[in-house]
Coordinates of C-alpha atoms and ligand atoms in Angstrom, one line a residue:
M1 CA 0.0 0.0 0.0
S2 CA 1.3 3.4 -1.0
G3 CA 1.6 6.2 1.5
G4 CA 1.6 9.8 0.6
K5 CA -1.2 12.2 -0.2
S6 CA -4.8 11.1 -0.5
W7 CA -6.2 12.4 -3.7
R8 CA -10.0 13.1 -3.3
I9 CA -11.8 12.1 -6.5
G10 CA -15.2 13.4 -7.5
I11 CA -17.1 11.4 -10.2
A12 CA -20.0 12.8 -12.2
G13 CA -21.8 10.2 -14.2
L14 CA -22.4 6.7 -12.8
G15 CA -23.1 4.7 -15.9
T16 CA -21.1 1.9 -17.5
V17 CA -17.7 3.7 -17.1
G18 CA -18.5 5.2 -13.7
A19 CA -19.2 1.7 -12.4
G20 CA -15.9 0.4 -13.8
L21 CA -14.0 3.3 -12.2
L22 CA -15.7 2.8 -8.8
D23 CA -14.6 -0.8 -9.0
I24 CA -11.0 0.1 -9.6
L25 CA -10.8 2.8 -7.0
S26 CA -12.6 0.6 -4.3
R27 CA -10.3 -2.4 -4.9
R28 CA -7.0 -0.6 -5.5
P29 CA -6.9 3.1 -4.3
D30 CA -3.1 2.8 -4.5
F31 CA -3.1 1.9 -8.2
A32 CA -1.1 5.0 -9.3
P33 CA 2.7 4.3 -9.4
A34 CA 3.4 7.7 -7.8
S35 CA 3.0 7.9 -4.1
G36 CA -0.7 8.7 -3.3
L37 CA -4.1 7.2 -2.9
A38 CA -7.1 7.9 -5.1
V39 CA -10.2 8.0 -2.9
V40 CA -13.7 8.8 -4.0
R41 CA -15.0 11.7 -2.0
G42 CA -18.1 12.7 -4.1
V43 CA -20.4 11.3 -6.7
S44 CA -23.2 12.8 -8.8
A45 CA -25.6 11.2 -11.4
R46 CA -29.0 11.9 -12.8
S47 CA -30.7 9.6 -10.3
R48 CA -29.6 8.7 -6.8
S49 CA -32.1 5.9 -6.3
R50 CA -31.7 4.1 -9.7
P51 CA -30.9 0.4 -9.1
R52 CA -27.1 -0.1 -9.6
P53 CA -24.9 -3.1 -9.4
F54 CA -22.8 -1.3 -6.8
D55 CA -23.4 0.5 -3.5
I56 CA -23.1 4.2 -3.4
S57 CA -24.8 4.7 0.0
N58 CA -21.5 5.5 1.7
L59 CA -20.3 8.0 -0.9
P60 CA -21.0 11.7 -0.5
W61 CA -23.8 12.5 -3.0
F62 CA -24.1 15.7 -5.0
D63 CA -27.4 16.5 -6.8
D64 CA -25.6 19.0 -9.1
P65 CA -22.4 17.9 -10.9
V66 CA -21.4 21.6 -11.2
V67 CA -21.4 21.8 -7.4
L68 CA -19.4 18.6 -7.1
A69 CA -16.9 19.9 -9.7
A70 CA -16.1 23.1 -7.7
S71 CA -16.4 21.5 -4.2
P72 CA -13.5 22.0 -1.8
E73 CA -14.1 18.4 -0.8
I74 CA -12.4 17.1 -4.0
D75 CA -9.0 17.5 -5.7
V76 CA -9.7 15.9 -9.1
F77 CA -12.9 16.0 -11.1
V78 CA -13.8 13.0 -13.3
E79 CA -16.5 13.8 -15.9
L80 CA -18.4 10.7 -17.2
I81 CA -21.7 12.4 -17.9
G82 CA -21.3 12.6 -21.7
G83 CA -22.6 15.0 -24.3
S84 CA -20.9 17.9 -25.8
D85 CA -22.9 20.6 -23.9
G86 CA -25.2 20.8 -20.9
P87 CA -24.1 19.6 -17.5
A88 CA -20.9 17.9 -18.7
K89 CA -19.5 21.1 -20.2
A90 CA -20.7 23.3 -17.3
A91 CA -19.2 20.9 -14.7
V92 CA -15.8 20.7 -16.5
E93 CA -15.7 24.5 -16.8
A94 CA -16.5 24.8 -13.1
A95 CA -13.8 22.4 -12.1
L96 CA -11.2 24.1 -14.2
K97 CA -12.1 27.5 -12.9
A98 CA -11.9 26.1 -9.4
G99 CA -8.3 25.0 -10.2
K100 CA -9.1 21.3 -10.2
P101 CA -7.5 18.8 -12.7
V102 CA -10.2 17.3 -15.0
V103 CA -10.2 13.7 -16.4
T104 CA -12.9 13.0 -18.9
A105 CA -14.1 10.2 -21.2
N106 CA -16.2 12.7 -23.2
K107 CA -15.2 12.6 -26.8
A108 CA -18.0 14.9 -28.0
L109 CA -17.0 17.6 -25.4
I110 CA -13.3 17.5 -26.4
A111 CA -13.9 17.3 -30.2
E112 CA -16.4 20.1 -30.2
H113 CA -15.1 22.4 -27.4
G114 CA -11.6 21.1 -26.9
A115 CA -9.9 24.3 -28.0
A116 CA -11.8 26.6 -25.6
L117 CA -11.5 24.2 -22.7
A118 CA -7.8 23.7 -23.3
I119 CA -7.3 27.5 -23.1
L120 CA -9.3 27.6 -19.9
A121 CA -7.3 24.7 -18.4
E122 CA -4.0 26.2 -19.3
D123 CA -5.0 29.7 -18.1
C124 CA -6.1 28.1 -14.8
G125 CA -2.9 26.0 -14.7
V126 CA -4.6 22.6 -14.4
P127 CA -4.5 19.4 -16.5
L128 CA -7.4 18.4 -18.8
L129 CA -6.9 14.7 -19.7
F130 CA -9.0 12.5 -22.0
E131 CA -7.3 9.2 -22.8
A132 CA -10.6 7.4 -22.3
A133 CA -12.3 9.5 -25.0
V134 CA -10.7 7.5 -27.8
M135 CA -10.7 3.7 -28.1
G136 CA -11.6 3.0 -24.5
G137 CA -9.0 0.8 -23.0
V138 CA -6.6 0.9 -26.0
P139 CA -3.9 3.5 -25.6
A140 CA -4.4 6.0 -28.5
V141 CA -4.3 9.5 -27.2
K142 CA -1.0 8.9 -25.3
I143 CA 0.6 7.2 -28.3
V144 CA -0.3 10.1 -30.6
R145 CA 0.3 12.9 -28.1
E146 CA 3.3 11.6 -26.3
S147 CA 5.0 8.5 -27.7
L148 CA 5.2 9.9 -31.3
V149 CA 5.8 13.6 -30.4
G150 CA 9.3 13.4 -32.0
D151 CA 7.9 12.0 -35.2
E152 CA 5.7 13.4 -38.0
I153 CA 2.5 11.5 -38.3
Q154 CA 1.2 11.4 -41.9
S155 CA -2.0 9.4 -41.5
I156 CA -4.2 7.6 -39.1
A157 CA -6.9 5.2 -40.0
G158 CA -8.9 2.9 -37.8
I159 CA -12.1 1.4 -36.5
L160 CA -13.1 3.7 -33.6
N161 CA -16.7 2.7 -32.9
G162 CA -17.3 -0.6 -31.3
T163 CA -21.1 -0.6 -31.8
C164 CA -20.8 -0.2 -35.6
N165 CA -18.1 -2.8 -35.7
Y166 CA -20.2 -5.2 -33.7
I167 CA -23.3 -4.6 -35.9
L168 CA -21.3 -5.2 -39.2
T169 CA -19.6 -8.3 -37.8
E170 CA -22.8 -9.9 -36.5
M171 CA -24.8 -9.1 -39.6
E172 CA -22.2 -10.8 -41.7
A173 CA -21.8 -13.8 -39.3
T174 CA -25.4 -14.4 -38.5
G175 CA -27.5 -12.7 -41.2
R176 CA -29.4 -10.9 -38.4
S177 CA -31.0 -7.6 -39.1
F178 CA -29.4 -4.2 -38.3
A179 CA -32.1 -3.4 -35.7
D180 CA -31.7 -6.7 -33.9
V181 CA -28.0 -6.5 -33.6
L182 CA -28.1 -2.8 -32.5
A183 CA -30.5 -3.8 -29.7
E184 CA -27.9 -6.4 -28.5
A185 CA -25.1 -3.8 -28.7
Q186 CA -27.1 -1.6 -26.4
R187 CA -27.7 -4.4 -24.0
L188 CA -24.0 -5.1 -23.9
G189 CA -23.2 -1.5 -23.0
Y190 CA -21.3 -0.6 -26.2
A191 CA -23.8 1.9 -27.7
E192 CA -24.2 5.5 -26.7
A193 CA -27.4 6.6 -24.9
D194 CA -28.6 7.8 -28.4
P195 CA -27.4 5.0 -30.7
S196 CA -27.8 7.2 -33.8
T197 CA -24.5 8.8 -32.5
D198 CA -22.9 5.5 -33.2
V199 CA -24.5 4.3 -36.4
G200 CA -24.5 7.8 -37.9
G201 CA -20.7 7.9 -37.6
F202 CA -20.6 10.9 -35.1
D203 CA -19.0 9.0 -32.3
A204 CA -16.1 7.8 -34.5
A205 CA -16.0 11.4 -36.0
H206 CA -15.5 12.9 -32.5
K207 CA -12.7 10.4 -31.9
I208 CA -10.8 10.9 -35.1
T209 CA -11.2 14.7 -34.7
I210 CA -9.3 14.5 -31.4
L211 CA -6.6 12.2 -32.8
A212 CA -6.2 14.4 -35.9
A213 CA -5.7 17.5 -33.7
L214 CA -3.0 15.7 -31.7
A215 CA -1.3 14.2 -34.7
F216 CA -1.1 17.3 -36.8
G217 CA -0.6 19.9 -34.0
C218 CA -3.9 21.7 -34.5
A219 CA -7.0 22.5 -32.4
P220 CA -9.8 20.0 -32.9
N221 CA -12.1 21.1 -35.7
F222 CA -15.1 18.8 -35.6
A223 CA -17.0 21.0 -38.1
A224 CA -14.5 20.1 -40.8
T225 CA -14.8 16.4 -40.2
E226 CA -16.7 14.6 -42.9
V227 CA -19.2 12.1 -41.5
E228 CA -21.0 9.2 -43.1
G229 CA -22.5 6.4 -41.0
I230 CA -23.4 2.7 -41.7
E231 CA -27.1 3.3 -42.3
Q232 CA -26.7 2.7 -46.0
V233 CA -24.9 -0.6 -45.6
E234 CA -27.3 -3.5 -46.2
L235 CA -26.8 -7.2 -45.7
L236 CA -26.6 -7.5 -49.5
D237 CA -23.6 -5.2 -49.6
I238 CA -21.9 -7.1 -46.8
H239 CA -22.3 -10.3 -48.8
M240 CA -21.5 -8.8 -52.2
A241 CA -18.3 -7.2 -50.8
R242 CA -17.3 -10.6 -49.3
D243 CA -17.8 -12.3 -52.6
L244 CA -15.4 -9.7 -54.0
G245 CA -12.8 -10.4 -51.3
Y246 CA -13.6 -7.5 -48.9
R247 CA -15.2 -6.8 -45.6
I248 CA -17.1 -3.6 -44.9
K249 CA -16.0 -1.6 -41.9
L250 CA -16.7 1.9 -40.6
V251 CA -13.3 3.5 -41.0
A252 CA -12.2 6.8 -39.5
S253 CA -9.2 8.4 -41.1
A254 CA -7.0 11.5 -41.0
D255 CA -4.5 12.3 -43.7
R256 CA -2.0 15.1 -43.7
S257 CA -2.3 16.9 -47.1
G258 CA -0.2 20.0 -47.9
D259 CA -1.1 22.6 -45.2
G260 CA -4.3 20.8 -44.3
A261 CA -5.8 17.5 -43.2
L262 CA -8.6 15.4 -44.6
V263 CA -10.5 14.0 -41.6
R264 CA -13.4 11.7 -42.3
V265 CA -15.5 8.7 -41.3
H266 CA -17.2 6.5 -43.8
P267 CA -17.9 2.8 -44.6
S268 CA -14.9 1.3 -46.3
L269 CA -14.1 -2.0 -47.9
A270 CA -10.9 -3.7 -46.5
P271 CA -9.4 -6.8 -48.1
L272 CA -10.4 -9.9 -46.1
S273 CA -6.8 -10.5 -45.1
H274 CA -6.2 -7.0 -43.8
P275 CA -5.9 -6.5 -40.1
L276 CA -8.8 -4.0 -40.1
A277 CA -11.0 -6.6 -41.8
Q278 CA -10.0 -9.1 -39.1
A279 CA -10.8 -6.8 -36.2
G280 CA -14.3 -8.2 -35.5
G281 CA -17.0 -7.8 -32.9
A282 CA -16.7 -4.6 -30.7
L283 CA -13.0 -4.4 -31.2
N284 CA -11.3 -1.1 -32.1
A285 CA -8.2 -1.0 -34.3
L286 CA -5.9 1.8 -35.4
F287 CA -3.0 2.3 -37.8
I288 CA -0.7 5.2 -37.4
E289 CA 1.8 6.0 -40.1
S290 CA 4.6 8.3 -39.3
S291 CA 7.8 9.4 -41.1
R292 CA 10.4 7.8 -38.8
T293 CA 8.6 5.1 -37.0
G294 CA 6.7 3.8 -40.0
R295 CA 3.5 1.9 -39.2
I296 CA 2.1 1.1 -35.8
F297 CA -1.0 -1.0 -35.3
V298 CA -3.0 -1.3 -32.0
Q299 CA -6.2 -3.2 -31.4
G300 CA -8.3 -3.9 -28.4
P301 CA -11.6 -3.2 -26.6
G302 CA -12.7 0.3 -27.4
A303 CA -15.8 0.4 -25.1
G304 CA -17.2 -1.2 -22.0
A305 CA -16.8 -0.6 -18.3
G306 CA -13.5 -2.2 -17.4
P307 CA -11.4 -1.1 -20.4
T308 CA -12.7 2.5 -20.5
A309 CA -12.3 2.9 -16.7
V310 CA -8.6 1.7 -17.0
A311 CA -8.0 4.6 -19.4
V312 CA -9.6 7.0 -16.9
A313 CA -7.4 5.6 -14.2
A314 CA -4.3 6.1 -16.4
D315 CA -5.1 9.9 -16.5
I316 CA -5.8 10.0 -12.8
A317 CA -2.4 8.4 -12.3
D318 CA -0.8 11.2 -14.4
V319 CA -2.5 13.8 -12.2
I320 CA -1.2 12.1 -9.1
A321 CA 2.3 11.9 -10.6
G322 CA 2.2 15.6 -11.4
V323 CA 2.6 15.2 -15.1
R324 CA 2.4 18.7 -16.8
R325 CA 2.1 19.3 -20.5
P326 CA -0.2 21.3 -22.9
V327 CA -3.6 19.8 -23.4
F328 CA -2.9 19.4 -27.1
Q329 CA 0.5 19.5 -28.9
A330 CA 1.3 23.1 -28.2
P331 CA -0.1 25.8 -25.8
A332 CA -3.8 26.1 -26.6
R333 CA -3.7 29.8 -27.6
S334 CA -1.1 29.2 -30.3
L335 CA -2.9 26.2 -31.9
P336 CA -4.0 26.7 -35.5
L337 CA -7.4 25.3 -36.6
S338 CA -6.8 22.3 -38.9
Q339 CA -7.6 23.3 -42.4
P340 CA -9.9 20.9 -44.3
V341 CA -8.8 19.6 -47.7
D342 CA -11.3 19.6 -50.6
P343 CA -12.4 16.0 -50.7
S344 CA -13.2 16.3 -54.4
K345 CA -9.4 16.6 -55.0
M346 CA -9.0 13.1 -53.4
M347 CA -8.6 9.9 -55.4
C348 CA -10.2 6.7 -54.4
R349 CA -11.1 3.2 -55.5
A350 CA -14.8 2.4 -54.8
Y351 CA -17.4 -0.3 -54.6
L352 CA -20.6 0.6 -56.4
R353 CA -24.0 -1.2 -56.2
F354 CA -26.9 -0.5 -58.5
L355 CA -30.3 -2.2 -58.4
V356 CA -31.4 -2.4 -62.0
K357 CA -34.2 -3.8 -64.1
D358 CA -33.3 -7.3 -65.4
E359 CA -33.5 -6.4 -69.1
P360 CA -31.2 -6.2 -72.1
G361 CA -28.7 -3.3 -72.4
V362 CA -28.7 -2.2 -68.7
I363 CA -25.2 -3.4 -67.9
A364 CA -24.0 -1.8 -71.1
A365 CA -25.6 1.5 -70.2
V366 CA -24.0 1.5 -66.7
S367 CA -20.5 0.6 -68.0
E368 CA -20.8 3.1 -70.9
T369 CA -21.6 5.9 -68.5
L370 CA -18.6 5.0 -66.4
A371 CA -16.4 4.7 -69.4
E372 CA -17.5 8.1 -70.7
A373 CA -16.5 9.6 -67.4
G374 CA -13.1 7.9 -67.5
V375 CA -13.9 5.5 -64.6
S376 CA -12.2 2.2 -65.1
I377 CA -13.9 -1.0 -63.8
E378 CA -11.7 -3.4 -61.8
S379 CA -14.2 -6.2 -61.1
F380 CA -17.9 -6.8 -61.8
L381 CA -20.5 -9.0 -60.1
Q382 CA -24.2 -9.6 -61.0
K383 CA -26.0 -11.9 -58.6
P384 CA -29.8 -12.3 -58.7
V385 CA -31.4 -12.2 -55.3
E386 CA -34.4 -14.3 -54.7
G387 CA -37.6 -12.3 -54.2
A388 CA -35.8 -8.9 -54.9
Q389 CA -37.3 -6.4 -57.3
G390 CA -34.7 -6.0 -60.0
V391 CA -31.2 -7.4 -59.9
P392 CA -28.2 -6.0 -58.0
I393 CA -25.0 -5.4 -60.0
V394 CA -21.9 -4.6 -58.1
L395 CA -18.5 -3.4 -59.3
T396 CA -15.3 -2.1 -58.0
T397 CA -13.3 0.7 -59.7
H398 CA -9.7 1.5 -60.3
N399 CA -8.3 4.7 -58.8
V400 CA -10.3 7.8 -59.8
A401 CA -11.0 11.3 -58.7
E402 CA -13.9 11.2 -56.2
S403 CA -15.7 14.1 -57.8
V404 CA -15.6 12.3 -61.2
L405 CA -16.9 9.1 -59.7
T406 CA -19.8 10.8 -57.8
A407 CA -20.8 12.7 -60.9
A408 CA -20.9 9.4 -62.9
V409 CA -22.9 7.6 -60.2
D410 CA -25.4 10.5 -60.2
R411 CA -25.8 10.1 -64.0
I412 CA -26.3 6.3 -63.6
A413 CA -28.9 7.0 -60.8
S414 CA -31.0 8.9 -63.3
L415 CA -31.1 6.1 -65.9
A416 CA -34.7 4.7 -66.2
A417 CA -33.5 1.1 -65.6
V418 CA -32.0 2.0 -62.2
L419 CA -34.5 1.2 -59.5
D420 CA -32.9 2.4 -56.3
Q421 CA -30.4 5.0 -55.0
P422 CA -27.0 3.6 -55.9
R423 CA -24.6 2.7 -53.1
M424 CA -21.0 3.9 -53.2
F425 CA -18.4 2.9 -50.6
R426 CA -14.7 3.6 -50.8
I427 CA -12.1 0.9 -50.7
A428 CA -9.8 1.5 -47.8
R429 CA -6.4 3.0 -48.8
I430 CA -4.5 1.6 -45.8
Ligands
HSE501 N1 -20.4 3.9 -28.2 C1 -19.0 3.8 -28.3 C2 -18.6 2.7 -29.2 C3 -18.5 3.6 -26.9 O1 -19.5 1.9 -29.6 O2 -17.4 2.6 -29.5 C4 -17.1 3.9 -26.7 O3 -16.8 5.2 -27.0

C-alpha cells in the first residue's frame, strides 16, 4: 500500500464507465505508481435511487455535478456524464475555474469544445486529460500525443466505434437484421445513450477529430470532419463485398495533405486478409503511419466498463504523478485550426452497387456511363437475389477522382433502368 497524499476524487456520471471506475478505486486506491491514494469523495448522477450493481450509499452525494466539480471536498474531477454541452460542459468548466484537474471520457466535449476548454485549463494551470475519450482501454491519445511527439504523423486510420463494428460483424456472421444487432449492442453496453450517434458515424468522428488534432498539432475542428455512418450498408452489400474479397468496416481516417488535413468517417471495404477486416466484434483498431517510426497498429476493446475505466485511471495516475504538458500538442492559444482539404481533390477506389431492371442493355448503359466519365472498372458481379425487385449489380473501380466518380454515379442513378439509390463505398487505402 502506498503512503503519501490522499487524492480526493469526484465522479460525475455513474453509468457503465462510472461503475468500472468505482470498482478500480474501491479495490486498488493505490493503483497509481506515484505515491498517493485515489479515494472517491463525491459522486453525482441523474438519479440517486436508480438500481445499480454497486453500493453508493457510503459515498457523499451531490445532486448537481457543477457543485461537485467546484467542491472544496475534492481534488480531481472526473467527468463521465457525456454529451458535448449541458451539465458535462458546465461541470468541466466549473472544475477548471476552481483549479481542479479534470479527467474526462467525453469525446463529444473534447472534439467540439476542446480548443476553448484547453485555453481555460492552461489559463487556470490545471490538466485536462481525455485518454478514455478515444478507443476506451486501448492507448491511442497517449501514443499520438506523447510517444510519437518526436515523429511526424502522416496518417491515421482505424475502427473507432465498437457498436458499428459489432453490428457489421454480427450481420455478416449471422445474417441478423441491423435493428436486432443494434439492440444487442445496447444491452452489452457498447452503444451511446442515443445510438444514432454510433450508427451515424458521429462517435467515430469525434474520436478521429481528437486524434487528428493531436497528430497534426492543431486545435480540434469537428465542423471540418466529414461524417457518413453505416445506415446505407445493407446485408446485401456485406455479402457482395465478401464475394469480391472484402469486408465492410466503418473507418475513421485523418490524412495530412499539404497545409491541411482530410479527416473523415465512412464505410470502407478492407481486403479480407487486412488487419482492419479481421478486427471483429466490438474491437477497435488503429493504424498510425509516421515518417520515422513507420507503421504502428494497435487493437483492443474500445468500449465497456473495465477497459474505459482503465483509461480514466491512467489519466488520474498522471495527475497524481504531477505530469504537466499542454492539453494538445502546443499551448492552446497558439494552436492553428486544422484546415480541411477539398475531398473532391482526393482519389479513391470504390465499390458501387446498382439495383437495376433485369432487361437487355442495362449493364452496357452502366458501363458506358462509367467509361465516358473515364472510370475504369476493376471487377464486376451480378447476382440475382431471390424475391428482390430487379437485380443488383456490383462493381469495383480503379483509382479515380472522387468528384468524377460521384458525378458518374449520379448520372447512372438517373437512368430509367436503375430502380434504387446507388450505393458507393470507398475501398480502404490503408
Ligand atoms: N459507443 C461507443 C462505441 C463507446 O461503440 O465505441 C465507446 O466510445
